[in-house]
Amino acid sequence: MAAMSGAGETMENWPEIEKAASEKRRELVLQGPNIDKKIQEGGLNPKIYSLTLLNYLEISQCPSLLEIHQGIENLTHLQSLILCRNKLSTVPKAVGSLKSLKVLDVSVNELEALPDELSQLGELNTLNVSCNKIRGLPAGLSRCTKLSTINISKNNITHFPEDLYSAHLELLSTIVASENSIEELSGDISNLSALKNLDLSNNKLTDIPFDLADCAKLKEINFKGNKLKDKRLEKMVNGCQTKSILDYLRAGGRGKGKGNQHNESEKESSREKDKKKRTDKRQKHKKDEDEMEEVNRMVVKVLHVSDSATAFTVKVASLVKDVRPYIVCCVVKGMNLKPGNALKRFLVAQMKLHDEMCGKRTLATIATHDLQFLHWPLLYDARPPTLLKIVPLSRKETNAVDLLRQLQFEAEEQRKQKKRQNVSGLHKYLQLLDGKENYPCVVDAQDHIVSFPPITNSEKTKMRKSTAELFVEVTSSTSLQICKDVMDALIVKMAELNKFTFEHKEEVHSDGESDPVAEPAAEPAPSEMTSSELVVQQVRVVDTDGNLKVVYPSKTDLASDATNLTVIR
């Protein structure tokens, strides 16, 4: 059993913590057998709670970590707290004091309950408590109004708290609650206006409320493994697409019974009124859209794997799951980066997504490449730092160890020169890889490493003004959904930028810059471009046996709220 934190006075100093303190780091990762051995011998070093500048803290894969002690409340700047794959039996109430927390991951532990203080986390975006022994969710989750994703799969939960159905949770788009003991789903689920994905497979449901069909954005549902009273519906959930199931529920299903006809009549009347309001609202929106001129619309066309002569595939190595397990990719064609400041605008937009939606790269990282310099198929791998050799952007070939050492030196020199207390820019993300035996990388068919997330891309595949076809990857150690959300946002932004470039008719190289590797233009000049349409080609991500893990964009992706965006599937 791990020693109590009070034992820290006699324990040896942890170089990982000492380094984070001396360099005033914002991120710290403690992971794996070496850290677990230290915890087993002397407990978690309490000095970790003095690192008040941290905004990302991960302590994972340490079976000897049984509890987190008082002191965690000192880390008031934390935005991501990752405590997965340990043996925690409780989440301390003090977590409720972390007012800046956006991501809480305590999956794969020994938890039986969650503290009510979680409801005090007003900035919480992602909650992952999967693979525990939790019997119920805490009350007050409706106060976490920025919640987007909840994963409570593989627990002992029997029901949802009433306030999980609150209309205040207007950003809640994903609920994963598979493999529990949930017996009932309330019709109030229709209050969740942003709900896109709902997984209640392998529970104890006997009915699915008709109101579920009123969730206007719902794209993916899973009710497999439940013994439903309506046998036709049970057969449908095991074999039909989401749309067919929702249409069936919308029509009222079969076998509603005759015992409460009066109540059913009142409910039906209320549903009809609500349905009419929603119909009127949708018709108004459609009318507004129809009145827009076609030239002001952004068009994204999805090219499916089956429609492509060349299918793009990324294979994922097994070692990646312990380092940075999630990745989605796609190919984008039709982006015009030659005129004026088009390329600069694109790179600035990517940086802004990194800072905001990606939580300054703590949640996810975007990498963009010139497709013509890639050799397929690609491999998403994890390699020892000394063997990970890359030609970083604007640098000579080096290995990961030397690159991180050089970047850290440059960060310190920059800090001293500018007389700042903290480092900035890319250097803040170096410590995300601390404690990892292998580093993630994307490798092409010629064994060239083209990406080293979250640190850098390869100079060989960097974006240029001549780039017409892009390969885009988004990786994360947090969740697959954040990868998809970031990719959705990036493609919408690309469509906006391409439309802006098309409408303003800037001249090629009007910013005074040249592209030394650009070929003579084969496509029309910007003034001759007839459309700003983008084509997004699907990329399949498979495991080492060729089994499909994810394909992007799927039918549920790119479901943007932008009124002037048309997605052709």
mmCIF file with all atom_site columns, C-alpha atoms in Angstrom, residues 387-489:
data_model
loop_
_atom_site.group_PDB
_atom_site.id
_atom_site.type_symbol
_atom_site.label_atom_id
_atom_site.label_alt_id
_atom_site.label_comp_id
_atom_site.label_asym_id
_atom_site.label_entity_id
_atom_site.label_seq_id
_atom_site.pdbx_PDB_ins_code
_atom_site.Cartn_x
_atom_site.Cartn_y
_atom_site.Cartn_z
_atom_site.occupancy
_atom_site.B_iso_or_equiv
_atom_site.pdbx_formal_charge
_atom_site.auth_seq_id
_atom_site.auth_comp_id
_atom_site.auth_asym_id
_atom_site.auth_atom_id
_atom_site.pdbx_PDB_model_num
ATOM 1   C CA . LEU A 1 387 ? 15.771  6.294  -32.223 1.00 0.00 ? 387 LEU A CA 1
ATOM 2   C CA . LEU A 1 388 ? 13.219  8.939  -33.158 1.00 0.00 ? 388 LEU A CA 1
ATOM 3   C CA . LYS A 1 389 ? 15.068  10.921 -35.848 1.00 0.00 ? 389 LYS A CA 1
ATOM 4   C CA . ILE A 1 390 ? 13.375  13.819 -37.600 1.00 0.00 ? 390 ILE A CA 1
ATOM 5   C CA . VAL A 1 391 ? 14.216  16.907 -39.645 1.00 0.00 ? 391 VAL A CA 1
ATOM 6   C CA . PRO A 1 392 ? 12.308  19.481 -37.546 1.00 0.00 ? 392 PRO A CA 1
ATOM 7   C CA . LEU A 1 393 ? 10.883  22.625 -39.082 1.00 0.00 ? 393 LEU A CA 1
ATOM 8   C CA . SER A 1 394 ? 13.745  24.985 -39.996 1.00 0.00 ? 394 SER A CA 1
ATOM 9   C CA . ARG A 1 395 ? 16.386  22.694 -38.423 1.00 0.00 ? 395 ARG A CA 1
ATOM 10  C CA . LYS A 1 396 ? 18.808  19.936 -39.368 1.00 0.00 ? 396 LYS A CA 1
ATOM 11  C CA . GLU A 1 397 ? 18.122  16.245 -38.741 1.00 0.00 ? 397 GLU A CA 1
ATOM 12  C CA . THR A 1 398 ? 18.379  15.237 -35.093 1.00 0.00 ? 398 THR A CA 1
ATOM 13  C CA . ASN A 1 399 ? 16.920  12.764 -32.620 1.00 0.00 ? 399 ASN A CA 1
ATOM 14  C CA . ALA A 1 400 ? 14.197  13.524 -30.097 1.00 0.00 ? 400 ALA A CA 1
ATOM 15  C CA . VAL A 1 401 ? 16.562  13.632 -27.118 1.00 0.00 ? 401 VAL A CA 1
ATOM 16  C CA . ASP A 1 402 ? 18.854  16.248 -28.659 1.00 0.00 ? 402 ASP A CA 1
ATOM 17  C CA . LEU A 1 403 ? 15.924  18.222 -30.078 1.00 0.00 ? 403 LEU A CA 1
ATOM 18  C CA . LEU A 1 404 ? 14.153  18.532 -26.717 1.00 0.00 ? 404 LEU A CA 1
ATOM 19  C CA . ARG A 1 405 ? 17.447  19.411 -25.016 1.00 0.00 ? 405 ARG A CA 1
ATOM 20  C CA . GLN A 1 406 ? 18.119  22.145 -27.573 1.00 0.00 ? 406 GLN A CA 1
ATOM 21  C CA . LEU A 1 407 ? 14.577  23.513 -27.371 1.00 0.00 ? 407 LEU A CA 1
ATOM 22  C CA . GLN A 1 408 ? 14.762  23.592 -23.591 1.00 0.00 ? 408 GLN A CA 1
ATOM 23  C CA . PHE A 1 409 ? 18.092  25.462 -23.743 1.00 0.00 ? 409 PHE A CA 1
ATOM 24  C CA . GLU A 1 410 ? 16.613  27.976 -26.183 1.00 0.00 ? 410 GLU A CA 1
ATOM 25  C CA . ALA A 1 411 ? 13.585  28.448 -23.939 1.00 0.00 ? 411 ALA A CA 1
ATOM 26  C CA . GLU A 1 412 ? 15.768  29.219 -20.941 1.00 0.00 ? 412 GLU A CA 1
ATOM 27  C CA . GLU A 1 413 ? 17.940  31.627 -22.904 1.00 0.00 ? 413 GLU A CA 1
ATOM 28  C CA . GLN A 1 414 ? 14.855  33.390 -24.217 1.00 0.00 ? 414 GLN A CA 1
ATOM 29  C CA . ARG A 1 415 ? 13.461  33.680 -20.712 1.00 0.00 ? 415 ARG A CA 1
ATOM 30  C CA . LYS A 1 416 ? 16.688  35.207 -19.396 1.00 0.00 ? 416 LYS A CA 1
ATOM 31  C CA . GLN A 1 417 ? 17.010  37.581 -22.338 1.00 0.00 ? 417 GLN A CA 1
ATOM 32  C CA . LYS A 1 418 ? 13.488  38.913 -21.924 1.00 0.00 ? 418 LYS A CA 1
ATOM 33  C CA . LYS A 1 419 ? 13.750  38.809 -18.118 1.00 0.00 ? 419 LYS A CA 1
ATOM 34  C CA . ARG A 1 420 ? 10.571  36.804 -17.858 1.00 0.00 ? 420 ARG A CA 1
ATOM 35  C CA . GLN A 1 421 ? 9.628   34.479 -15.048 1.00 0.00 ? 421 GLN A CA 1
ATOM 36  C CA . ASN A 1 422 ? 8.165   31.824 -17.355 1.00 0.00 ? 422 ASN A CA 1
ATOM 37  C CA . VAL A 1 423 ? 8.970   30.381 -20.763 1.00 0.00 ? 423 VAL A CA 1
ATOM 38  C CA . SER A 1 424 ? 6.468   30.755 -23.594 1.00 0.00 ? 424 SER A CA 1
ATOM 39  C CA . GLY A 1 425 ? 5.541   29.429 -27.008 1.00 0.00 ? 425 GLY A CA 1
ATOM 40  C CA . LEU A 1 426 ? 6.344   25.879 -28.083 1.00 0.00 ? 426 LEU A CA 1
ATOM 41  C CA . HIS A 1 427 ? 8.687   25.371 -25.148 1.00 0.00 ? 427 HIS A CA 1
ATOM 42  C CA . LYS A 1 428 ? 5.771   25.120 -22.726 1.00 0.00 ? 428 LYS A CA 1
ATOM 43  C CA . TYR A 1 429 ? 4.786   21.795 -24.266 1.00 0.00 ? 429 TYR A CA 1
ATOM 44  C CA . LEU A 1 430 ? 8.124   20.002 -23.979 1.00 0.00 ? 430 LEU A CA 1
ATOM 45  C CA . GLN A 1 431 ? 7.297   18.554 -20.575 1.00 0.00 ? 431 GLN A CA 1
ATOM 46  C CA . LEU A 1 432 ? 4.201   16.790 -21.917 1.00 0.00 ? 432 LEU A CA 1
ATOM 47  C CA . LEU A 1 433 ? 6.524   13.928 -22.849 1.00 0.00 ? 433 LEU A CA 1
ATOM 48  C CA . ASP A 1 434 ? 8.291   13.721 -19.476 1.00 0.00 ? 434 ASP A CA 1
ATOM 49  C CA . GLY A 1 435 ? 8.406   10.207 -18.052 1.00 0.00 ? 435 GLY A CA 1
ATOM 50  C CA . LYS A 1 436 ? 7.419   8.479  -21.284 1.00 0.00 ? 436 LYS A CA 1
ATOM 51  C CA . GLU A 1 437 ? 9.663   5.644  -22.440 1.00 0.00 ? 437 GLU A CA 1
ATOM 52  C CA . ASN A 1 438 ? 8.562   6.074  -26.053 1.00 0.00 ? 438 ASN A CA 1
ATOM 53  C CA . TYR A 1 439 ? 7.574   9.183  -28.009 1.00 0.00 ? 439 TYR A CA 1
ATOM 54  C CA . PRO A 1 440 ? 4.734   9.327  -30.568 1.00 0.00 ? 440 PRO A CA 1
ATOM 55  C CA . CYS A 1 441 ? 5.477   9.863  -34.241 1.00 0.00 ? 441 CYS A CA 1
ATOM 56  C CA . VAL A 1 442 ? 3.928   9.541  -37.706 1.00 0.00 ? 442 VAL A CA 1
ATOM 57  C CA . VAL A 1 443 ? 6.146   7.626  -40.142 1.00 0.00 ? 443 VAL A CA 1
ATOM 58  C CA . ASP A 1 444 ? 5.716   7.304  -43.905 1.00 0.00 ? 444 ASP A CA 1
ATOM 59  C CA . ALA A 1 445 ? 6.340   4.255  -46.098 1.00 0.00 ? 445 ALA A CA 1
ATOM 60  C CA . GLN A 1 446 ? 10.012  5.228  -46.552 1.00 0.00 ? 446 GLN A CA 1
ATOM 61  C CA . ASP A 1 447 ? 10.491  5.305  -42.772 1.00 0.00 ? 447 ASP A CA 1
ATOM 62  C CA . HIS A 1 448 ? 10.716  9.107  -42.721 1.00 0.00 ? 448 HIS A CA 1
ATOM 63  C CA . ILE A 1 449 ? 9.283   10.599 -39.530 1.00 0.00 ? 449 ILE A CA 1
ATOM 64  C CA . VAL A 1 450 ? 6.974   13.369 -40.713 1.00 0.00 ? 450 VAL A CA 1
ATOM 65  C CA . SER A 1 451 ? 5.413   14.319 -37.382 1.00 0.00 ? 451 SER A CA 1
ATOM 66  C CA . PHE A 1 452 ? 6.495   14.313 -33.740 1.00 0.00 ? 452 PHE A CA 1
ATOM 67  C CA . PRO A 1 453 ? 3.402   15.383 -31.742 1.00 0.00 ? 453 PRO A CA 1
ATOM 68  C CA . PRO A 1 454 ? 2.990   17.541 -29.811 1.00 0.00 ? 454 PRO A CA 1
ATOM 69  C CA . ILE A 1 455 ? 6.412   19.081 -30.564 1.00 0.00 ? 455 ILE A CA 1
ATOM 70  C CA . THR A 1 456 ? 6.997   19.583 -34.305 1.00 0.00 ? 456 THR A CA 1
ATOM 71  C CA . ASN A 1 457 ? 6.457   18.490 -37.900 1.00 0.00 ? 457 ASN A CA 1
ATOM 72  C CA . SER A 1 458 ? 9.059   17.564 -40.484 1.00 0.00 ? 458 SER A CA 1
ATOM 73  C CA . GLU A 1 459 ? 10.665  20.196 -42.687 1.00 0.00 ? 459 GLU A CA 1
ATOM 74  C CA . LYS A 1 460 ? 10.220  17.755 -45.596 1.00 0.00 ? 460 LYS A CA 1
ATOM 75  C CA . THR A 1 461 ? 6.403   17.947 -45.551 1.00 0.00 ? 461 THR A CA 1
ATOM 76  C CA . LYS A 1 462 ? 5.823   21.520 -44.327 1.00 0.00 ? 462 LYS A CA 1
ATOM 77  C CA . MET A 1 463 ? 3.099   23.715 -45.798 1.00 0.00 ? 463 MET A CA 1
ATOM 78  C CA . ARG A 1 464 ? 4.059   26.063 -48.636 1.00 0.00 ? 464 ARG A CA 1
ATOM 79  C CA . LYS A 1 465 ? 2.246   28.533 -50.826 1.00 0.00 ? 465 LYS A CA 1
ATOM 80  C CA . SER A 1 466 ? 2.333   25.916 -53.566 1.00 0.00 ? 466 SER A CA 1
ATOM 81  C CA . THR A 1 467 ? 0.527   23.380 -51.360 1.00 0.00 ? 467 THR A CA 1
ATOM 82  C CA . ALA A 1 468 ? -2.768  22.431 -52.998 1.00 0.00 ? 468 ALA A CA 1
ATOM 83  C CA . GLU A 1 469 ? -3.518  19.160 -51.195 1.00 0.00 ? 469 GLU A CA 1
ATOM 84  C CA . LEU A 1 470 ? -3.095  18.847 -47.435 1.00 0.00 ? 470 LEU A CA 1
ATOM 85  C CA . PHE A 1 471 ? -2.797  15.880 -45.101 1.00 0.00 ? 471 PHE A CA 1
ATOM 86  C CA . VAL A 1 472 ? -4.153  16.863 -41.690 1.00 0.00 ? 472 VAL A CA 1
ATOM 87  C CA . GLU A 1 473 ? -3.744  14.944 -38.426 1.00 0.00 ? 473 GLU A CA 1
ATOM 88  C CA . VAL A 1 474 ? -5.091  15.661 -34.942 1.00 0.00 ? 474 VAL A CA 1
ATOM 89  C CA . THR A 1 475 ? -3.682  13.650 -32.025 1.00 0.00 ? 475 THR A CA 1
ATOM 90  C CA . SER A 1 476 ? -4.587  13.570 -28.339 1.00 0.00 ? 476 SER A CA 1
ATOM 91  C CA . SER A 1 477 ? -3.880  11.729 -25.119 1.00 0.00 ? 477 SER A CA 1
ATOM 92  C CA . THR A 1 478 ? -7.324  12.769 -23.798 1.00 0.00 ? 478 THR A CA 1
ATOM 93  C CA . SER A 1 479 ? -10.085 11.438 -26.070 1.00 0.00 ? 479 SER A CA 1
ATOM 94  C CA . LEU A 1 480 ? -11.045 10.570 -29.635 1.00 0.00 ? 480 LEU A CA 1
ATOM 95  C CA . GLN A 1 481 ? -13.949 13.020 -29.504 1.00 0.00 ? 481 GLN A CA 1
ATOM 96  C CA . ILE A 1 482 ? -11.689 16.018 -28.876 1.00 0.00 ? 482 ILE A CA 1
ATOM 97  C CA . CYS A 1 483 ? -9.704  14.981 -31.985 1.00 0.00 ? 483 CYS A CA 1
ATOM 98  C CA . LYS A 1 484 ? -12.893 14.979 -34.052 1.00 0.00 ? 484 LYS A CA 1
ATOM 99  C CA . ASP A 1 485 ? -14.157 18.263 -32.593 1.00 0.00 ? 485 ASP A CA 1
ATOM 100 C CA . VAL A 1 486 ? -10.851 19.993 -33.319 1.00 0.00 ? 486 VAL A CA 1
ATOM 101 C CA . MET A 1 487 ? -10.748 18.581 -36.854 1.00 0.00 ? 487 MET A CA 1
ATOM 102 C CA . ASP A 1 488 ? -14.337 19.754 -37.453 1.00 0.00 ? 488 ASP A CA 1
ATOM 103 C CA . ALA A 1 489 ? -13.433 23.257 -36.293 1.00 0.00 ? 489 ALA A CA 1
#
